[in-house]
Amino acid sequence: MSALKRNRMAVLVFLAPAVILVGLLVFFPVLLNIYYSLFKWTAYSADMKFVGLKYYQKLFSDPKIALSIKNNVMYAVVSLIFQTGLGLIIAHLFVTFANTKYAAITRVVIFIPAVISLTAIGLLWVIAYNPSLGFVNAILEAAGLGRFAHDWLGDANTAMMSIIMVSQWQYIGEMVMLYTVGLQAVPTDIYEAATIDGASNWQTFLHVTVPMIRSTILMNMTITIIGAFMVFDEVYVMTSGGPGGATETLATLMYETGFRKDNMGYASAIGVLLFLITFAFSFIQMRLYNVNEMMGRSKES
Amino acid sequence: MKKYRWLALCLAVVMCFGMLAGCGGSGDAPAETEAAGETEAAAEGGDEAAAPASGDQVTIKFVHKFPEENRMKFFEEVVANFEAANPNIKIEMTAYGDEEIKDKTRVLLGSADAPDIYFTWSGERITQYVDTGNTLDISSYLEEDSAWKDSFNPVMLEACNKNGSYWCVPWDYSSKEMVYNKAVFEAAGITEVPTTWAQLLEDCEKIKAAGYVPIAMGNQYPWVVCHYLTSLNDKMVPKDVIAKNYSLEDPNFTDPGYAQAMDLVKELYDKEYFNQDANSATWEMSQSMVQEGKAGMIYEEVQNLVNYNSALGEEGWGYFDLPEVEGAAGETGYITGGPDVFMVNSASAHPDEAITFLKYITSDEVQSKMAYELGFLPATKVELDPAQCCPGIVDIIEKNLNAPGMSEWLDCVLNQTVSETWLEGCQTIFADDDGAAVMEKVTATAVEVKEDME
């Protein structure tokens, strides 16, 4: 530490590239976006008209914002249940039964969708959901559930959930992999101790596994929630926000407002809202993580 | 140790400089600025200061929206012929799809990689680039070459006239016809094409009873229903009302004809005359339905007739005008459609070369090649050989020339924000909304947009 203090200049020089990079690539665009949200302008014109906080007032009265946030929240809740919750259970089963010959292959299979391009996935599911061409309704018919066959993406009531389920299919494998890495880092002697103490599998999972990988769970939750609020590609490829705007999310609404309705100022304001939401979730996660870290340290001491 | 510290320090400094260089503009930026200045001088003075020295090759960036294989091949041939005749001009061509180009052009025009010549549709889609100064006023070029100006179909050229100046040239235009599969009509016992809306509904019922989808509808992108409304608004609403509403002089779309027009389309869906997956079916899927004999009719753009001729044979298909609505308050006989136009970027460093290329693609040679090979309707008065055209094309051109006027695509002629609200309604009418509910939203948006403009 004293050596570092002596070489303060060297410390500053080493830190400078990272600080300047983060400042220019992260903080400066955020500030610039706030500045742009105070003007009326288009992507292809240098003319900018100052409108003050008008677009922020509009955020509160625009029914499309409310619908988009509702869709994003629905996305986040379902993703938390499937990716963070079910993903953990699947990962736990994989690790617990790691010796079985099918575990490795199943882990690969479940991870494959995560490495396929989102556009390809979107187009694939557009066809899969299509009532006359797709396999979703065909499977329902074959299973004797023909009465549930539906125009999944064409009906405003089912379109959003149909898109959300594609995301679960795609990303649950990624979550399982992240959990698996976390679970494999848990020392086996703790499990042995729990077994000697007579803990059941469920008790071991709840009182040993979950606390030991709490930081991984928190991280995955944050990734999932932030991802849910920034979702764009799946919606854009599968419905473009339709039918009738029913699958609009904050990101697609921002894009449509900026590039279709030529209102980049309002799109910037939506961007600020999106930033605040994702920043809030990140902040909460960091606080929780730090508190737990501190609690862990105080217990150790 | 000291040596390593200095090495690390040097590396850190190099990283900082590298990063700053990365964040800065490209080395081309000053040249772009200079080029823009030259363009301005050339456009204003018409002098030859901006003209390249003789023998220098200039590159024209050309963006269009015809990436389909056969259409791209056509353009590649046209560009190759042009470059052979004009060795000092190189055309750098890029094509984007129908939806993609709407965003792409906006982004490109705001970037350092802006095209010299770019595509757009008519109406507000021209105005948006004119009002923001992205388009070169080409009136002087047209005045200087009156033969070129006179070669255009005047209705199409006038679509490029804003505030008394010409800002683009039409390349082709499209209009709409109801295309039908003759085998399906025969199976349903229909011997004559319908001329009234009531007859259309009767025929739809017959086709449905025969086990076919009466009218194919691929409304995933809702401009498809919007095309119906372009035609039906004209039939249902008086022209003077439409003129005031579309220009937002009067933002209140309260004439009952607008809602009735939407309800006519809704009725076709509610009675299952459209396929019931209309909002998730793509336009291409709906075309296939007619070509494969699963559906009886489709409201189709004339430039696609050639596909039905290929799929069904000359005797297998026919077309008719969208039937008239009895007792409606609007006009009849108008062309539903609009020209596809090309604009020259006001920041182009080579406007003269860009105009030379535009003159070539609107020449009789290219316009007739376009009609014969692609089945597009020429934007000029070029005389076509009927034997080389897709059946029906020459008759449709003749009919259009005698039409009282043209109703430009609704989603092009309107302010984009108002248009987007209407387009959403084009999907929600197949669910809970009706015409009146949609028009309330359209009016609310139009009022807000007008207030914003003021």
PDB file of C-alpha atoms in Angstrom, chain A residues 7 10 13-14 16-17 20-21 24-25 40 42-45 47 49 54-55 58 64 126-127 130-133 151 153-154 157 236-240 242-245 248 255-256 258-263, chain B residues 5 8-9 12-13 15-16 19-20 23 99-100 102-103 105-107 109-110 128-129 131-132 134 220-221 269 276-282 285 416-417 420-421 424-425 427-428 431-432 448 452-454:
ATOM      1  CA  ASN A   7       3.812   5.991  -6.940  1.00  0.00           C
ATOM      2  CA  ALA A  10       1.925   5.680 -11.877  1.00  0.00           C
ATOM      3  CA  VAL A  13      -1.582   6.711 -15.425  1.00  0.00           C
ATOM      4  CA  PHE A  14      -2.575   3.054 -15.191  1.00  0.00           C
ATOM      5  CA  ALA A  16      -6.504   6.642 -16.846  1.00  0.00           C
ATOM      6  CA  PRO A  17      -7.228   4.440 -19.901  1.00  0.00           C
ATOM      7  CA  ILE A  20     -11.418   7.622 -19.820  1.00  0.00           C
ATOM      8  CA  LEU A  21     -12.848   4.673 -21.763  1.00  0.00           C
ATOM      9  CA  LEU A  24     -16.394   8.314 -23.012  1.00  0.00           C
ATOM     10  CA  LEU A  25     -18.239   5.134 -23.889  1.00  0.00           C
ATOM     11  CA  LYS A  40     -37.225  17.912 -31.060  1.00  0.00           C
ATOM     12  CA  THR A  42     -34.856  13.724 -36.477  1.00  0.00           C
ATOM     13  CA  ALA A  43     -32.054  11.323 -37.360  1.00  0.00           C
ATOM     14  CA  TYR A  44     -31.479  12.955 -40.740  1.00  0.00           C
ATOM     15  CA  SER A  45     -31.596  16.648 -39.945  1.00  0.00           C
ATOM     16  CA  ASP A  47     -32.181  21.180 -36.946  1.00  0.00           C
ATOM     17  CA  LYS A  49     -35.719  22.679 -31.472  1.00  0.00           C
ATOM     18  CA  LYS A  54     -42.053  18.190 -22.684  1.00  0.00           C
ATOM     19  CA  TYR A  55     -41.137  14.612 -23.592  1.00  0.00           C
ATOM     20  CA  LYS A  58     -45.415  12.849 -22.222  1.00  0.00           C
ATOM     21  CA  LYS A  64     -47.982   3.131 -25.052  1.00  0.00           C
ATOM     22  CA  VAL A 126     -42.664 -17.172 -36.597  1.00  0.00           C
ATOM     23  CA  ILE A 127     -43.100 -20.228 -38.800  1.00  0.00           C
ATOM     24  CA  ASN A 130     -48.055 -20.008 -37.840  1.00  0.00           C
ATOM     25  CA  PRO A 131     -51.480 -21.670 -37.738  1.00  0.00           C
ATOM     26  CA  SER A 132     -51.225 -23.250 -41.175  1.00  0.00           C
ATOM     27  CA  LEU A 133     -47.481 -23.955 -41.484  1.00  0.00           C
ATOM     28  CA  ASP A 151     -53.105 -17.779 -34.113  1.00  0.00           C
ATOM     29  CA  LEU A 153     -48.673 -14.215 -32.855  1.00  0.00           C
ATOM     30  CA  GLY A 154     -51.689 -12.737 -34.658  1.00  0.00           C
ATOM     31  CA  ASN A 157     -53.971 -11.505 -26.248  1.00  0.00           C
ATOM     32  CA  TYR A 236     -38.794  -6.844 -33.745  1.00  0.00           C
ATOM     33  CA  VAL A 237     -38.279 -10.042 -35.726  1.00  0.00           C
ATOM     34  CA  MET A 238     -41.449 -11.845 -34.659  1.00  0.00           C
ATOM     35  CA  THR A 239     -44.131  -9.129 -34.562  1.00  0.00           C
ATOM     36  CA  SER A 240     -42.490  -5.707 -34.993  1.00  0.00           C
ATOM     37  CA  GLY A 242     -47.820  -5.782 -33.429  1.00  0.00           C
ATOM     38  CA  PRO A 243     -50.548  -6.747 -33.749  1.00  0.00           C
ATOM     39  CA  GLY A 244     -51.801  -3.237 -33.154  1.00  0.00           C
ATOM     40  CA  GLY A 245     -48.906  -2.381 -30.839  1.00  0.00           C
ATOM     41  CA  GLU A 248     -44.464  -3.157 -27.894  1.00  0.00           C
ATOM     42  CA  TYR A 255     -36.860   2.447 -31.979  1.00  0.00           C
ATOM     43  CA  GLU A 256     -40.249   3.011 -33.606  1.00  0.00           C
ATOM     44  CA  GLY A 258     -37.054   7.472 -33.327  1.00  0.00           C
ATOM     45  CA  PHE A 259     -36.838   5.810 -36.708  1.00  0.00           C
ATOM     46  CA  ARG A 260     -40.438   5.484 -37.876  1.00  0.00           C
ATOM     47  CA  LYS A 261     -42.100   8.506 -36.328  1.00  0.00           C
ATOM     48  CA  ASP A 262     -38.999  10.688 -36.674  1.00  0.00           C
ATOM     49  CA  ASN A 263     -39.175  11.873 -33.066  1.00  0.00           C
TER      50      ASN A 263
ATOM     51  CA  ARG B   5       7.723   0.296 -15.189  1.00  0.00           C
ATOM     52  CA  ALA B   8       4.184  -0.253 -18.835  1.00  0.00           C
ATOM     53  CA  LEU B   9       3.889   3.527 -18.730  1.00  0.00           C
ATOM     54  CA  ALA B  12      -0.602   2.959 -21.098  1.00  0.00           C
ATOM     55  CA  VAL B  13       0.095   6.193 -23.006  1.00  0.00           C
ATOM     56  CA  MET B  15      -3.473   2.888 -25.247  1.00  0.00           C
ATOM     57  CA  CYS B  16      -4.805   6.329 -24.374  1.00  0.00           C
ATOM     58  CA  MET B  19      -8.481   5.091 -27.772  1.00  0.00           C
ATOM     59  CA  LEU B  20      -8.723   8.792 -28.536  1.00  0.00           C
ATOM     60  CA  CYS B  23     -13.196   7.956 -30.745  1.00  0.00           C
ATOM     61  CA  GLU B  99     -39.377  -2.626 -44.331  1.00  0.00           C
ATOM     62  CA  GLU B 100     -35.654  -2.262 -43.799  1.00  0.00           C
ATOM     63  CA  LYS B 102     -37.638   2.814 -44.215  1.00  0.00           C
ATOM     64  CA  ASP B 103     -35.208   2.988 -41.303  1.00  0.00           C
ATOM     65  CA  THR B 105     -32.406   5.621 -45.411  1.00  0.00           C
ATOM     66  CA  ARG B 106     -33.006   7.774 -42.339  1.00  0.00           C
ATOM     67  CA  VAL B 107     -29.889   6.424 -40.652  1.00  0.00           C
ATOM     68  CA  LEU B 109     -28.713  10.266 -44.438  1.00  0.00           C
ATOM     69  CA  GLY B 110     -27.617  11.209 -40.943  1.00  0.00           C
ATOM     70  CA  GLN B 128     -39.875  14.551 -44.958  1.00  0.00           C
ATOM     71  CA  TYR B 129     -36.580  14.631 -46.853  1.00  0.00           C
ATOM     72  CA  ASP B 131     -38.248  19.738 -45.462  1.00  0.00           C
ATOM     73  CA  THR B 132     -35.062  18.598 -43.759  1.00  0.00           C
ATOM     74  CA  ASN B 134     -31.666  16.225 -47.592  1.00  0.00           C
ATOM     75  CA  GLN B 220     -48.276  -9.086 -40.556  1.00  0.00           C
ATOM     76  CA  TYR B 221     -47.110  -5.732 -41.837  1.00  0.00           C
ATOM     77  CA  TYR B 269     -62.626 -10.737 -41.633  1.00  0.00           C
ATOM     78  CA  GLN B 276     -58.292 -16.012 -39.900  1.00  0.00           C
ATOM     79  CA  ASP B 277     -54.545 -15.826 -39.261  1.00  0.00           C
ATOM     80  CA  ALA B 278     -54.488 -12.541 -41.182  1.00  0.00           C
ATOM     81  CA  ASN B 279     -52.400 -10.632 -38.630  1.00  0.00           C
ATOM     82  CA  SER B 280     -49.637 -13.213 -38.447  1.00  0.00           C
ATOM     83  CA  ALA B 281     -49.588 -14.248 -42.106  1.00  0.00           C
ATOM     84  CA  THR B 282     -46.970 -12.563 -44.248  1.00  0.00           C
ATOM     85  CA  MET B 285     -47.880 -16.328 -47.666  1.00  0.00           C
ATOM     86  CA  GLN B 416     -45.727   9.378 -40.351  1.00  0.00           C
ATOM     87  CA  THR B 417     -46.958   9.544 -36.757  1.00  0.00           C
ATOM     88  CA  GLU B 420     -48.441   4.663 -37.666  1.00  0.00           C
ATOM     89  CA  THR B 421     -51.575   5.055 -35.524  1.00  0.00           C
ATOM     90  CA  GLU B 424     -52.016  -0.123 -35.842  1.00  0.00           C
ATOM     91  CA  GLY B 425     -55.769   0.174 -36.364  1.00  0.00           C
ATOM     92  CA  GLN B 427     -54.535  -4.800 -37.261  1.00  0.00           C
ATOM     93  CA  THR B 428     -56.764  -4.089 -34.272  1.00  0.00           C
ATOM     94  CA  ALA B 431     -59.756  -8.023 -32.911  1.00  0.00           C
ATOM     95  CA  ASP B 432     -61.695  -5.763 -30.564  1.00  0.00           C
ATOM     96  CA  GLU B 448     -51.550  16.231 -31.240  1.00  0.00           C
ATOM     97  CA  ASP B 452     -46.843  20.015 -32.164  1.00  0.00           C
ATOM     98  CA  MET B 453     -46.263  21.495 -35.634  1.00  0.00           C
ATOM     99  CA  GLU B 454     -47.646  24.846 -34.543  1.00  0.00           C
TER     100      GLU B 454
END
